Structure formats: C-alpha cells, structure tokens
mmCIF file of C-alpha atoms and ligand atoms in Angstrom:
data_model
loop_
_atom_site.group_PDB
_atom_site.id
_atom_site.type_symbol
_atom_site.label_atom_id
_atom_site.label_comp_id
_atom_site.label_asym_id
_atom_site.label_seq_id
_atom_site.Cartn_x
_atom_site.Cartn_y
_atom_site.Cartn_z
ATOM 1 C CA UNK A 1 88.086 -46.204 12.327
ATOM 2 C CA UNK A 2 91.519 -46.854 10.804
ATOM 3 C CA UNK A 3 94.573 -46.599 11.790
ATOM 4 C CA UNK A 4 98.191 -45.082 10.716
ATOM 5 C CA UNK A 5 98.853 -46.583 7.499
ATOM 6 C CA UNK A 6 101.400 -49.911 8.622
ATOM 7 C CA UNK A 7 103.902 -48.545 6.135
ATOM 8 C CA UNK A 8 104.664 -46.038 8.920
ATOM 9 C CA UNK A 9 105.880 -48.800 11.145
ATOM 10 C CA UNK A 10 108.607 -50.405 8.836
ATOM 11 C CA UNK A 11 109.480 -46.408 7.468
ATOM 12 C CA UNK A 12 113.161 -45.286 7.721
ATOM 13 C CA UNK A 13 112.219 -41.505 6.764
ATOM 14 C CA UNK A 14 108.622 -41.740 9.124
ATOM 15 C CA UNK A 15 111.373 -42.293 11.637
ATOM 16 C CA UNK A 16 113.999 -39.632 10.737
ATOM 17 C CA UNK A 17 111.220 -37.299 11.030
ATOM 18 C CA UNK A 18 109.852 -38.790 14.520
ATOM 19 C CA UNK A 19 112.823 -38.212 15.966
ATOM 20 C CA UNK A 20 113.266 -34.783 14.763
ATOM 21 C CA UNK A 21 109.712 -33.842 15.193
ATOM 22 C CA UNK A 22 108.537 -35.829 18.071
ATOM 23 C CA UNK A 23 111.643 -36.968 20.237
ATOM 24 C CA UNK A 24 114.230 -33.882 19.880
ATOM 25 C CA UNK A 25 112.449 -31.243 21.809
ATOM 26 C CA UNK A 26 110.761 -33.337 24.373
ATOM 27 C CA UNK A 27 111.569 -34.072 27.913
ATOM 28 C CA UNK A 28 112.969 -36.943 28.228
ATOM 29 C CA UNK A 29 112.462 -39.309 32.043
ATOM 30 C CA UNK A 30 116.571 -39.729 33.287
ATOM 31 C CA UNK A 31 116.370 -41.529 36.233
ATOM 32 C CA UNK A 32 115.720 -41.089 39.947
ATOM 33 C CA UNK A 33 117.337 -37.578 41.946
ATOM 34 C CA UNK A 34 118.463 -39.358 44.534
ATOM 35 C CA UNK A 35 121.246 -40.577 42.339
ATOM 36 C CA UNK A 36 121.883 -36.906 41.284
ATOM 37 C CA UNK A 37 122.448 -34.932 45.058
ATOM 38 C CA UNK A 38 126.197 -35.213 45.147
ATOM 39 C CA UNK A 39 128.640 -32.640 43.515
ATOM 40 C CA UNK A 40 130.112 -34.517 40.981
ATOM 41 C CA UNK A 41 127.251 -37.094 40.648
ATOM 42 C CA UNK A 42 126.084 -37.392 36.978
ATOM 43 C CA UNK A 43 123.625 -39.898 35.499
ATOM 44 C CA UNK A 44 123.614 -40.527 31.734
ATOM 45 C CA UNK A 45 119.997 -40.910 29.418
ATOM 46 C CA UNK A 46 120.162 -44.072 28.370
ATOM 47 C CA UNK A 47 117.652 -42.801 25.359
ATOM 48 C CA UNK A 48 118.758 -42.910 21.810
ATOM 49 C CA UNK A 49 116.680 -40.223 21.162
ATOM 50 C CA UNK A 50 118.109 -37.943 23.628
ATOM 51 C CA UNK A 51 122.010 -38.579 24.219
ATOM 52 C CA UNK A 52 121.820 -35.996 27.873
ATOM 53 C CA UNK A 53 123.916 -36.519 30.679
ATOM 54 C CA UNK A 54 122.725 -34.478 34.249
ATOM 55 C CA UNK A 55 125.041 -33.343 36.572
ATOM 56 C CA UNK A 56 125.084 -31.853 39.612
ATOM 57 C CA UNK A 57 127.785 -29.221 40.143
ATOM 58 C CA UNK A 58 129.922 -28.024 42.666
ATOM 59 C CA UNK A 59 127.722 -25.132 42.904
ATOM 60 C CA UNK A 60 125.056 -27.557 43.799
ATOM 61 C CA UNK A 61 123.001 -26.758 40.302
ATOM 62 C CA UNK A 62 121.769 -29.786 38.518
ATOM 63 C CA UNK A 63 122.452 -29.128 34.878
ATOM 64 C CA UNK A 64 121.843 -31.361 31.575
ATOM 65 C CA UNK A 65 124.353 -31.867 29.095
ATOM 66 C CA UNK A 66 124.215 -33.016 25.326
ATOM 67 C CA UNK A 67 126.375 -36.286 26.136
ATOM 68 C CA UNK A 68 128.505 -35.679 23.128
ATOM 69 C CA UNK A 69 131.911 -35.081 22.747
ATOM 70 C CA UNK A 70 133.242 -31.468 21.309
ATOM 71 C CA UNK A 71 135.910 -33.268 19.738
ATOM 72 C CA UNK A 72 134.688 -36.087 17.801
ATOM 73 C CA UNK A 73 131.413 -36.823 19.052
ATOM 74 C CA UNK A 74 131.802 -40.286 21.736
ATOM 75 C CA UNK A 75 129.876 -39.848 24.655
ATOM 76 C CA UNK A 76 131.296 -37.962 27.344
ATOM 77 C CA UNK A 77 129.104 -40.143 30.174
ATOM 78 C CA UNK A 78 127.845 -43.695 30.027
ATOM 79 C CA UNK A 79 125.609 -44.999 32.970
ATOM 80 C CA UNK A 80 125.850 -43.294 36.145
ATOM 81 C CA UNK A 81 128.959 -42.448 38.893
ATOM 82 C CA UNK A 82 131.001 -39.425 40.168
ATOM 83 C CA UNK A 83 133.992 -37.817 39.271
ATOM 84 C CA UNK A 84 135.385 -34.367 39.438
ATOM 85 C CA UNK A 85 135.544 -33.607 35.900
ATOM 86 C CA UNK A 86 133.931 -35.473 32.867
ATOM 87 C CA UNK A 87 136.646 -36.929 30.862
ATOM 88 C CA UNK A 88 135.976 -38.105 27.278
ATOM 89 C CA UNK A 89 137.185 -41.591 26.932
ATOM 90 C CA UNK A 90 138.264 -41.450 23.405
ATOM 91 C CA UNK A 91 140.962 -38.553 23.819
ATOM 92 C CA UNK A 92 140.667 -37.366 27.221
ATOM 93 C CA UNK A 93 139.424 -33.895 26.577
ATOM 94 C CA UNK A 94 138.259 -32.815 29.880
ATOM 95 C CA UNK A 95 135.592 -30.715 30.437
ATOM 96 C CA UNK A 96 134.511 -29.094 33.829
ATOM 97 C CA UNK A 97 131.017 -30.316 35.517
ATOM 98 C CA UNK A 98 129.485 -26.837 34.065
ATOM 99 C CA UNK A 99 130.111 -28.403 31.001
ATOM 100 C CA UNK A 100 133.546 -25.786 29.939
ATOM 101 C CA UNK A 101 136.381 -27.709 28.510
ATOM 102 C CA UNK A 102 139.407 -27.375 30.728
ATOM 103 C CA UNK A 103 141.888 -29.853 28.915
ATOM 104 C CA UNK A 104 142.911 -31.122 25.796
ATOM 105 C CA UNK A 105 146.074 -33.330 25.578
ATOM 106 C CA UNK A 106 148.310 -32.061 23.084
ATOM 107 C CA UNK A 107 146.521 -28.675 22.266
ATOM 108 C CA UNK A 108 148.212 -25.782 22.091
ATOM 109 C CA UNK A 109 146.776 -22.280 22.414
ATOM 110 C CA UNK A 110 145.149 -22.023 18.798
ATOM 111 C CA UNK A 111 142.437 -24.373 20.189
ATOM 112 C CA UNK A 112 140.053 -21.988 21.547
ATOM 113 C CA UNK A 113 138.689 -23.982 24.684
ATOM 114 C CA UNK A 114 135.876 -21.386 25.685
ATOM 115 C CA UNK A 115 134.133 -22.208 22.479
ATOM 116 C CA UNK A 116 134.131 -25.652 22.587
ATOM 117 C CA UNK A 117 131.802 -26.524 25.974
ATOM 118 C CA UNK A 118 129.406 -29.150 25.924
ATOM 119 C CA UNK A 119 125.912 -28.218 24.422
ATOM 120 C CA UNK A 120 123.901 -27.527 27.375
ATOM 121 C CA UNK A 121 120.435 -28.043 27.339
ATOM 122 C CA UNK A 122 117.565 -27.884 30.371
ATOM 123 C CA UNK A 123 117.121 -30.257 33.622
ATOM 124 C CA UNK A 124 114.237 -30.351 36.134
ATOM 125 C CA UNK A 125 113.562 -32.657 38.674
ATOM 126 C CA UNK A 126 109.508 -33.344 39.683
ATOM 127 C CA UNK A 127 109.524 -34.893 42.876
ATOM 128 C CA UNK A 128 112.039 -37.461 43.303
ATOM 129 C CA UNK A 129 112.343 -37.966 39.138
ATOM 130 C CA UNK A 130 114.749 -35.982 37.331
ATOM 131 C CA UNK A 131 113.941 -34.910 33.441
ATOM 132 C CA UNK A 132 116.446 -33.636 30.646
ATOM 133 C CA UNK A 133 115.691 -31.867 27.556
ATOM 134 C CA UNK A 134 117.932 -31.014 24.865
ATOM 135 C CA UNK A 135 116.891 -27.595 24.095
ATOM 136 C CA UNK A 136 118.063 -25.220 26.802
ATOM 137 C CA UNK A 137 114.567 -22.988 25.858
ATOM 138 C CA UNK A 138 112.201 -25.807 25.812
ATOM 139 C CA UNK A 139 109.396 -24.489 27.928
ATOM 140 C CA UNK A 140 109.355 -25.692 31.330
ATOM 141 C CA UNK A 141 108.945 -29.323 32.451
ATOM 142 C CA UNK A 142 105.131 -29.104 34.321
ATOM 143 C CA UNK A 143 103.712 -27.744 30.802
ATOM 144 C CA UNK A 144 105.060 -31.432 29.264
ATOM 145 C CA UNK A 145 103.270 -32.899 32.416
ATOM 146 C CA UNK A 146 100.497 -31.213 32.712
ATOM 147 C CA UNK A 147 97.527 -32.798 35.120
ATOM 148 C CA UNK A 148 99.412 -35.399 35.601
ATOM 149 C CA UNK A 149 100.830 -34.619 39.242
ATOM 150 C CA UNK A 150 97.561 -33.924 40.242
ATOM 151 C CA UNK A 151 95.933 -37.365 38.816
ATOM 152 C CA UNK A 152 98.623 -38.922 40.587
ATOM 153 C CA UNK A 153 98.136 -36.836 44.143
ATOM 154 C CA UNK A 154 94.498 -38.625 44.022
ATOM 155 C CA UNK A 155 95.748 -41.812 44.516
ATOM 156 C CA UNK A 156 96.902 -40.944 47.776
ATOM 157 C CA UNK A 157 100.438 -41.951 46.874
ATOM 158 C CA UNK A 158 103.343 -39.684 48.438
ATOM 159 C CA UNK A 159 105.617 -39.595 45.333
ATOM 160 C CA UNK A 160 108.611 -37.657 47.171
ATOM 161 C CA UNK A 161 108.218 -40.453 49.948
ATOM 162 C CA UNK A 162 108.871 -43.155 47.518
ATOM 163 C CA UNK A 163 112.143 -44.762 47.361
ATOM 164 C CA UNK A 164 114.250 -45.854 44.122
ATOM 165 C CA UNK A 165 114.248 -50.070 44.152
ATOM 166 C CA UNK A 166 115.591 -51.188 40.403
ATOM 167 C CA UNK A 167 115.793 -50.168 36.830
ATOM 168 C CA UNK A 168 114.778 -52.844 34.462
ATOM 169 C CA UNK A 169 115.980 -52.503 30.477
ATOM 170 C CA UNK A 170 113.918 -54.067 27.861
ATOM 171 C CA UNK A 171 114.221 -54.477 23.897
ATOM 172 C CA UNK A 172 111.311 -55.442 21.594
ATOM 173 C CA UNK A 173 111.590 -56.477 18.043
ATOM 174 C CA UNK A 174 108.860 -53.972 17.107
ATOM 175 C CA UNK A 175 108.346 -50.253 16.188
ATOM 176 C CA UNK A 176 108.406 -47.834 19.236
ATOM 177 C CA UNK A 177 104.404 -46.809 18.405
ATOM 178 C CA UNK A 178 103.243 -50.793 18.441
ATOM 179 C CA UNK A 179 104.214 -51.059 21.979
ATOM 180 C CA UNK A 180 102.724 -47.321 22.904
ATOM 181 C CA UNK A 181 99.732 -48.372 20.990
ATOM 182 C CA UNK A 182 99.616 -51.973 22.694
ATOM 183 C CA UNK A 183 100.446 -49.948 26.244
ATOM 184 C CA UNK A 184 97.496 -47.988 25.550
ATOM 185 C CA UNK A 185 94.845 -50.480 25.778
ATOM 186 C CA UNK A 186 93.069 -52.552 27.955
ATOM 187 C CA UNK A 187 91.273 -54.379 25.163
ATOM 188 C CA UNK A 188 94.000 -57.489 24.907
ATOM 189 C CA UNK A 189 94.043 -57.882 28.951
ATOM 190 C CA UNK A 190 91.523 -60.659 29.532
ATOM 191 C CA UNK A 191 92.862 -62.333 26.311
ATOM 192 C CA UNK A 192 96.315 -62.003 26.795
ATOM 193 C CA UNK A 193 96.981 -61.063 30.269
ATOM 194 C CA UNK A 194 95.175 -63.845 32.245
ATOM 195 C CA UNK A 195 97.240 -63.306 35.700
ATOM 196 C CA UNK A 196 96.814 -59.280 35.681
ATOM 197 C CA UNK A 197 93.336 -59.575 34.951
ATOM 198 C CA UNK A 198 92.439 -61.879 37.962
ATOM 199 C CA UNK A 199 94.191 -59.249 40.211
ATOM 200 C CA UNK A 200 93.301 -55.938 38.353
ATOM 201 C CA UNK A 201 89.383 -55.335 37.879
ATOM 202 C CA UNK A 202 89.449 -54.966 33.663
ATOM 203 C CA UNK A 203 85.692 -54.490 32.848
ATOM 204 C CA UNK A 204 85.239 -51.754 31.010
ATOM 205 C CA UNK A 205 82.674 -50.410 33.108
ATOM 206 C CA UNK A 206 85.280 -49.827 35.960
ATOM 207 C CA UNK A 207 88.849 -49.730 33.889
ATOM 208 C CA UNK A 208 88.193 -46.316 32.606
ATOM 209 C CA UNK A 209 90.423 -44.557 30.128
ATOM 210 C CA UNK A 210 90.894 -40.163 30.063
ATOM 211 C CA UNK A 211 92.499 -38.809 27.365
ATOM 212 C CA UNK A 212 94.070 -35.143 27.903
ATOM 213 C CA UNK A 213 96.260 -33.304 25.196
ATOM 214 C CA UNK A 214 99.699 -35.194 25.513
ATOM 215 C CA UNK A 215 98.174 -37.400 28.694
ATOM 216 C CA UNK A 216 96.443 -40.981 28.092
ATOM 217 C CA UNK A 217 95.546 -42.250 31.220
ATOM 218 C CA UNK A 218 93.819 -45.716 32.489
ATOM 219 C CA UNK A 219 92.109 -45.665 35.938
ATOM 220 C CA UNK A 220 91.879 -49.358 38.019
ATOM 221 C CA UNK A 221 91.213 -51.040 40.641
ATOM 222 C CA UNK A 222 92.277 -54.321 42.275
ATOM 223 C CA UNK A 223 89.022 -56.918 41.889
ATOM 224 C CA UNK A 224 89.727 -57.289 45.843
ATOM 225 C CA UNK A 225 89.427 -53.443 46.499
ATOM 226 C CA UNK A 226 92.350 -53.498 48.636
ATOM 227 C CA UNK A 227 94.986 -50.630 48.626
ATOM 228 C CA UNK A 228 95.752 -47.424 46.572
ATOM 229 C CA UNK A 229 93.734 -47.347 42.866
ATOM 230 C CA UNK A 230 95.933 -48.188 39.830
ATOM 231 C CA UNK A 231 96.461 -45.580 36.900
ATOM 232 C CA UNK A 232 98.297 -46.109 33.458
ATOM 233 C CA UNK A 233 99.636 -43.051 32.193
ATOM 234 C CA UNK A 234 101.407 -42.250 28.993
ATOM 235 C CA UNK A 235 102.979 -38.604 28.605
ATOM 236 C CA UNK A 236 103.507 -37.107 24.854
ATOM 237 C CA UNK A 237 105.705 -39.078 22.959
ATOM 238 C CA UNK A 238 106.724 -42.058 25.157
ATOM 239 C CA UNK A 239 107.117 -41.721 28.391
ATOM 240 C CA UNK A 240 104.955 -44.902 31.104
ATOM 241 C CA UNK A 241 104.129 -44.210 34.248
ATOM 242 C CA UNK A 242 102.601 -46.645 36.017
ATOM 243 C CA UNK A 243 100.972 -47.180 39.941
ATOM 244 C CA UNK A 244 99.624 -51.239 40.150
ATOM 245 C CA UNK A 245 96.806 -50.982 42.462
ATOM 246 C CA UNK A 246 97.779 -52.305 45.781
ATOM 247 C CA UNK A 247 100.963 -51.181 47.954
ATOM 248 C CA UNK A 248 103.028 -47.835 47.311
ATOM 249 C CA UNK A 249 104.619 -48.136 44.106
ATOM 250 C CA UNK A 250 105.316 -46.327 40.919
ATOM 251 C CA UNK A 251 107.399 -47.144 37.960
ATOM 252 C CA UNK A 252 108.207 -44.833 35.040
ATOM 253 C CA UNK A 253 110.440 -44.749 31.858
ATOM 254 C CA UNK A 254 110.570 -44.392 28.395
ATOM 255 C CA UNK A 255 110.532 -46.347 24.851
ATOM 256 C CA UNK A 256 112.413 -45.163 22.393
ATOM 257 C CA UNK A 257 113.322 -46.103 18.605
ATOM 258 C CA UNK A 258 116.261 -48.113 17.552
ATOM 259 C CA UNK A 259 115.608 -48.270 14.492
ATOM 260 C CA UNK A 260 112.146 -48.604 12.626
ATOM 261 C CA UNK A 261 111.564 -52.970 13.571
ATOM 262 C CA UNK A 262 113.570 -52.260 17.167
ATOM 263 C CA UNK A 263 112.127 -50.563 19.989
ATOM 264 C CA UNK A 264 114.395 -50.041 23.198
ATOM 265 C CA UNK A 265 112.880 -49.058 26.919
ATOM 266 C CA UNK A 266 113.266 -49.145 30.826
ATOM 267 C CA UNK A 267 111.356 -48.895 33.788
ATOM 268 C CA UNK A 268 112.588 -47.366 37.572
ATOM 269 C CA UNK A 269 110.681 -48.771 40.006
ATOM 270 C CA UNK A 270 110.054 -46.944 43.090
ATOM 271 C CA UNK A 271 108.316 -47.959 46.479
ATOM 272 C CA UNK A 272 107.014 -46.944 49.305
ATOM 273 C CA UNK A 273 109.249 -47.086 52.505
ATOM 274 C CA UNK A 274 106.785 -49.649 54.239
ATOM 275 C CA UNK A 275 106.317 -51.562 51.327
ATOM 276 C CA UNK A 276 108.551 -54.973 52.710
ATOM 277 C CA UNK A 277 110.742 -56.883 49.775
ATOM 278 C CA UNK A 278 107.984 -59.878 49.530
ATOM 279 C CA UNK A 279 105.160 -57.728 48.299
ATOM 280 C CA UNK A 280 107.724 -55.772 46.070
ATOM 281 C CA UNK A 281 108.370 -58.931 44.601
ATOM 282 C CA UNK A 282 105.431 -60.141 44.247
ATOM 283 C CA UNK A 283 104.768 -57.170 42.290
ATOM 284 C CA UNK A 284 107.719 -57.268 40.041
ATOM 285 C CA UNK A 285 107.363 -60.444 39.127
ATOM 286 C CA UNK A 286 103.659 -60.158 38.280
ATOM 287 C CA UNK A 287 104.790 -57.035 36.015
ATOM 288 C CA UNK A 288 107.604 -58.881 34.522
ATOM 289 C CA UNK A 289 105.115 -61.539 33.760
ATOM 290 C CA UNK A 290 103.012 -58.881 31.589
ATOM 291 C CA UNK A 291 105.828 -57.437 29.938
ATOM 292 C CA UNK A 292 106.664 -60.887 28.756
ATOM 293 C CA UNK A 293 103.402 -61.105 27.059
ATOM 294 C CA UNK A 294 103.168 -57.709 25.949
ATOM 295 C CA UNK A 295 106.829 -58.408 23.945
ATOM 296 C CA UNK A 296 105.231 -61.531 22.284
ATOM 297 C CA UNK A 297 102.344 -59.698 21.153
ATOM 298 C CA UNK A 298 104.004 -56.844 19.831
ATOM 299 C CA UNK A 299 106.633 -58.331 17.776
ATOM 300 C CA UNK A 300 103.910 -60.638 16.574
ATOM 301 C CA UNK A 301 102.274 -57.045 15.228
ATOM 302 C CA UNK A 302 105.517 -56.012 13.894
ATOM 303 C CA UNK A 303 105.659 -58.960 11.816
ATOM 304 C CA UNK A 304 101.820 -58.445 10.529
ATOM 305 C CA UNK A 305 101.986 -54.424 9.959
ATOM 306 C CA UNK A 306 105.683 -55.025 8.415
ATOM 307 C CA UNK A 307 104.514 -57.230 5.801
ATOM 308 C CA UNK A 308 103.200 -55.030 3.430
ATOM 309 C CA UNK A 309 100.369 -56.645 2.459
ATOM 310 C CA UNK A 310 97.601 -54.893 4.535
ATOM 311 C CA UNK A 311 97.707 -50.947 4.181
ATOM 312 C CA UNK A 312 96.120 -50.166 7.562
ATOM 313 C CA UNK A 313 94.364 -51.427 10.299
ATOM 314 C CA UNK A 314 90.884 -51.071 12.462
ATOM 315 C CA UNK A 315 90.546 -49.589 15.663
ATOM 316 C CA UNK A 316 87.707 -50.281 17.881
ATOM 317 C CA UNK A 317 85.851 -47.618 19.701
ATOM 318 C CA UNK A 318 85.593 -46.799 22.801
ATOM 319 C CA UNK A 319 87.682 -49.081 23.723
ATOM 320 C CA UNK A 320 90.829 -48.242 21.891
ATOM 321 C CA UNK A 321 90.060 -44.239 22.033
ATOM 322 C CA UNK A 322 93.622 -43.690 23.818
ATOM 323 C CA UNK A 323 95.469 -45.362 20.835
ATOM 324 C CA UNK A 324 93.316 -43.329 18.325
ATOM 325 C CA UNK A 325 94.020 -40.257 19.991
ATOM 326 C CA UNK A 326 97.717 -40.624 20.103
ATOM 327 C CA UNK A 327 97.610 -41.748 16.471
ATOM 328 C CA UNK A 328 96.118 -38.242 15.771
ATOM 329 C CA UNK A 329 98.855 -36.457 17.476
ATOM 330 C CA UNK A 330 101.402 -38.161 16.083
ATOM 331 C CA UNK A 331 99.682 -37.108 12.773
ATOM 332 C CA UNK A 332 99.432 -33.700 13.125
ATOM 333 C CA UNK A 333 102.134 -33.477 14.875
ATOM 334 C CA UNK A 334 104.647 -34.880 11.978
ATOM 335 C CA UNK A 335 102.527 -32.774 9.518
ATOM 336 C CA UNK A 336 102.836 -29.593 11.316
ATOM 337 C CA UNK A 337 106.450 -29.129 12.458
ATOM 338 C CA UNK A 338 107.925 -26.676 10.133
ATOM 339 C CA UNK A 339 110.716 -28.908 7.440
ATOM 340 C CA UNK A 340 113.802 -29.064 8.301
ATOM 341 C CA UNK A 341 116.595 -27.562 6.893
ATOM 342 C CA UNK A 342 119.183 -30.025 5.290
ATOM 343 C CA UNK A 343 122.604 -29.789 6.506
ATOM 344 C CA UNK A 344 124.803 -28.372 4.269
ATOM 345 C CA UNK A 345 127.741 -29.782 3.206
ATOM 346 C CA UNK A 346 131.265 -28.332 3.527
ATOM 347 C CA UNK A 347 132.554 -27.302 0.137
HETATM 348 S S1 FES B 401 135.993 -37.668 20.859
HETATM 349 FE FE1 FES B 401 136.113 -36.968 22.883
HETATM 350 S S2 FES B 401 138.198 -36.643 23.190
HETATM 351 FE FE2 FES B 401 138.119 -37.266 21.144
HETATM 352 FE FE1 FE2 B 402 99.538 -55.713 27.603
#
C-alpha cells in the first residue's frame, strides 16, 4: 500500500490548503476549564492554526474570540490571566469581554466602534476541557468527538474528577502529518521505544487499533495488568489524547503546522486526585522519555521524505491501518472542500 506522495510533506501550497481545508473549521483543544470559571478569566490557543482566545464574561458565558486585533491585526490575548477588559497591546484599543470595542485612543466619532468587535466564533467545554472553533456555525463540539467520550467512560476513568497538573510545549523539525502518522502506530514501539514497551503490553495480539470516521484509537494494557487500560486516541485533524495504563491520568493537545519542515504541539496533563506526585512523575518522565524518541525519529523522516528522491512510501498492513486511514481522509478531504475564493485586491 503506498502512501501520500513525500512531496506533500515539504509542500508550501499542500499546506496553504491544509490549513484552509483541514485546520480552519475544526475544533481546536484550548486548555483546561478550570482556568476559564472566573469573570474576566481568558485563556489564549496557543495554535497557529487557530489564533482563539476564550473568555468567560461577566455574564458568566464562556465565549471564543478570533484573537486578532480590529485594528491592525496583533493579538488581543497571549497565554492566559484576567483582566476586566482585553486591551490590545499595540494601540490600546479596548474591547469589552463580549468581544465589543469600547475604546480607541485618539478616535473620534467617525470610527464606528459597534462595527469593529472581535470576530466571534464558538466555545464548548467537554468535561473539564474547553474547545474553540473559529466559525461561530461550526456544528456542535460532540459531532467532532464523536464515540470518543464513551471509549473513554470504559476505562473507568472519571474525566470531570481529574485535576489539571502541567502543560508541556514541544517543537519538531518535521511536517505536522509525520508525527500524526508516527503517533498512529505501534509498529516502531519495540524498536524504538524499549522502556514503554517493557511497561505497556505491545503485541499485536493485545495492542489493538479501531479506526472510526475522524477517531483512530489504540487500546493497551500494562504487561503487569495493574490499573485502568491505556487508549491512544487521535481526533480529526490533530488533536492526542492519551490515558497510560496505570493510575488516573489523561493528557491531551494538539500539533499543529509551522510551516511545512516545522511542526509545533502541547500536551495538558491531568490526574486523578489520589494519584500522589511520585507516580505522576514517574509517569511524566517515562512519557517525556518517548517523546524524546518519537522527535528523533520523526525529524529523521522529515529529512528522508524531504529529499526528493523517493516519490512515496510503503505502508504495512494491519499494522499501520490507522495511518492509512488518516492518509485517506486527509485525501479526500483536501480534494473535496469546495476552492477557495482568492482575495481580492483593493483597486
Ligand atoms: S493593532 Fe490592536 S490596537 Fe493597533
Ligand atoms: Fe513513538
């Protein structure tokens, strides 16, 4: 079976049209609620892809913002605080937390303010995670889920009981779909993941991989049996969410394109309440460990598809069905969207 053709990995216009095609619409992971439940509170996505901001209002409504300027386009929000209004730091224009601007030094009344909010698009929160999407009609945030909840509800894990420990940010010298491909196999981890794969049970005949529309998902267990089953799920376009096998934990967050050799991601970790800081580290550390191989590998690939002197690849089957699978959506998924109207220029 082959795969994408490699000149889709080093592409500047495969990526203009993955992130209009594939990134704009989508929901997009922001970070966890419980940084969101004060008036005032707002929490910036750190995504390229999606430049969103959530706030909660005085109202108590959580709303999502596109984190860009009316006036000359900085972003209104970086990180994550709380402040009364959300002041632009390039010229101060002020705009309310429903997103209205209030203030604009030096404007006098030809600047008409109530045309000139912030774009507002869509936020949702599922269980203690909070989503953005840039398109204030995108259809509802459990459709871009979809079984996933309920996959997760079998491991016996109590997602709203879990309890926000640490973001960690990442950057990989690689194409955003080499390390969603290389996340969507289990193929490398005896080879390259010698410390996971004492710990985590990788025989195929008991790592098992489900494929859904938009949901890859690998099922584990630890080779000692002990604690809650592991799953490895990847939501339509980018989004991880991981349980280990063992204590009470999840992580989630997205990758997202740089540019077409860069590749830029995080992960929130979250654990249970009785999980005590030595297993959490133990964990972290054994997770950081991966991730450290993982980057290795996949800038190694980057090097090898960017080359341009192989046209494609081989997948193996079954064992790499996930990574097939999201290859075909990606496919169809650039081929279908409708084109794009070019902006037109101002005469
Ligand atoms: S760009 Fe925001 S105030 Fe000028
Ligand atoms: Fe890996």
């Amino acid at each position: 079976m082959e795969t994408l053709p490699w000149e889709w990995y080093s592409s500047a216009e495969v990526l203009r049209l993955e992130r209009e095609r594939v990134f704009r619409g989508a929901w997009h992971y922001v970070g966890p609620a419980a940084k969101l439940e004060e008036p005032g509170s707002y929490l910036a996505c750190p995504s390229g892809s999606a430049p969103l901001v959530c706030v909660r209002g005085r109202d108590g409504e959580l709303r999502a913002f596109v984190n860009v300027c009316r006036h000359r386009g900085h972003e209104i929000a970086q990180g994550e605080g709380r402040r009364e209004t959300l002041q632009c730091p390039y010229h101060a224009w002020t705009y309310d937390l429903d997103g209205t601007l209030r203030a604009a030094p030096r404007a006098g009344p030809g600047l008409d303010r109530s045309a000139l909010s912030l774009l507002e698009g869509r936020a949702e929160c599922w269980g203690p995670f909070v989503f953005a999407n840039s398109d204030a009609e995108a259809p509802p945030l459990v459709d871009a889920l979809g079984e996933l909840p309920s996959l997760l509800a079998r491991c016996g894990l109590d997602l709203d009981g879990l309890v926000f420990r640490e973001r960690s940010d990442y950057a990989l010298e690689a194409n955003w779909k080499v390390a969603v491909e290389n996340y969507l196999e289990c193929y490398h981890c005896p080879v390259a993941h010698p410390d996971f794969s004492a710990v985590v049970d990788v025989d195929p005949a008991r790592y098992l991989l489900e494929r859904r529309d938009g949901l890859w998902s690998q099922l584990c267990e630890r080779r000692d049996g002990e604690g809650i089953a592991g799953q490895f799920h990847l939501v339509w376009p980018a989004l991880k969410v991981n349980v280990f096998p063992g204590v009470a934990n999840l992580s989630i967050g997205p990758v997202w394109p740089v540019s077409p050799g860069r590749t830029a991601g995080f992960l929130d970790y979250f654990f249970g309440p009785e999980v005590s800081d030595e297993e959490a580290a133990e964990l972290l550390a054994l997770d950081e460990q991966v991730g450290r191989e993982d980057a290795a590998l996949v800038e190694s690939v980057q090097r090898g598809v960017a080359s341009g002197l192989v046209a494609a690849g081989t997948l193996l089957l079954p064992a790499e069905e996930l990574l097939f699978d999201f290859q075909r959506k990606l496919a169809t998924t650039l081929a279908a969207a409708p084109p794009v109207p070019s902006a037109t220029l101002p005469g």
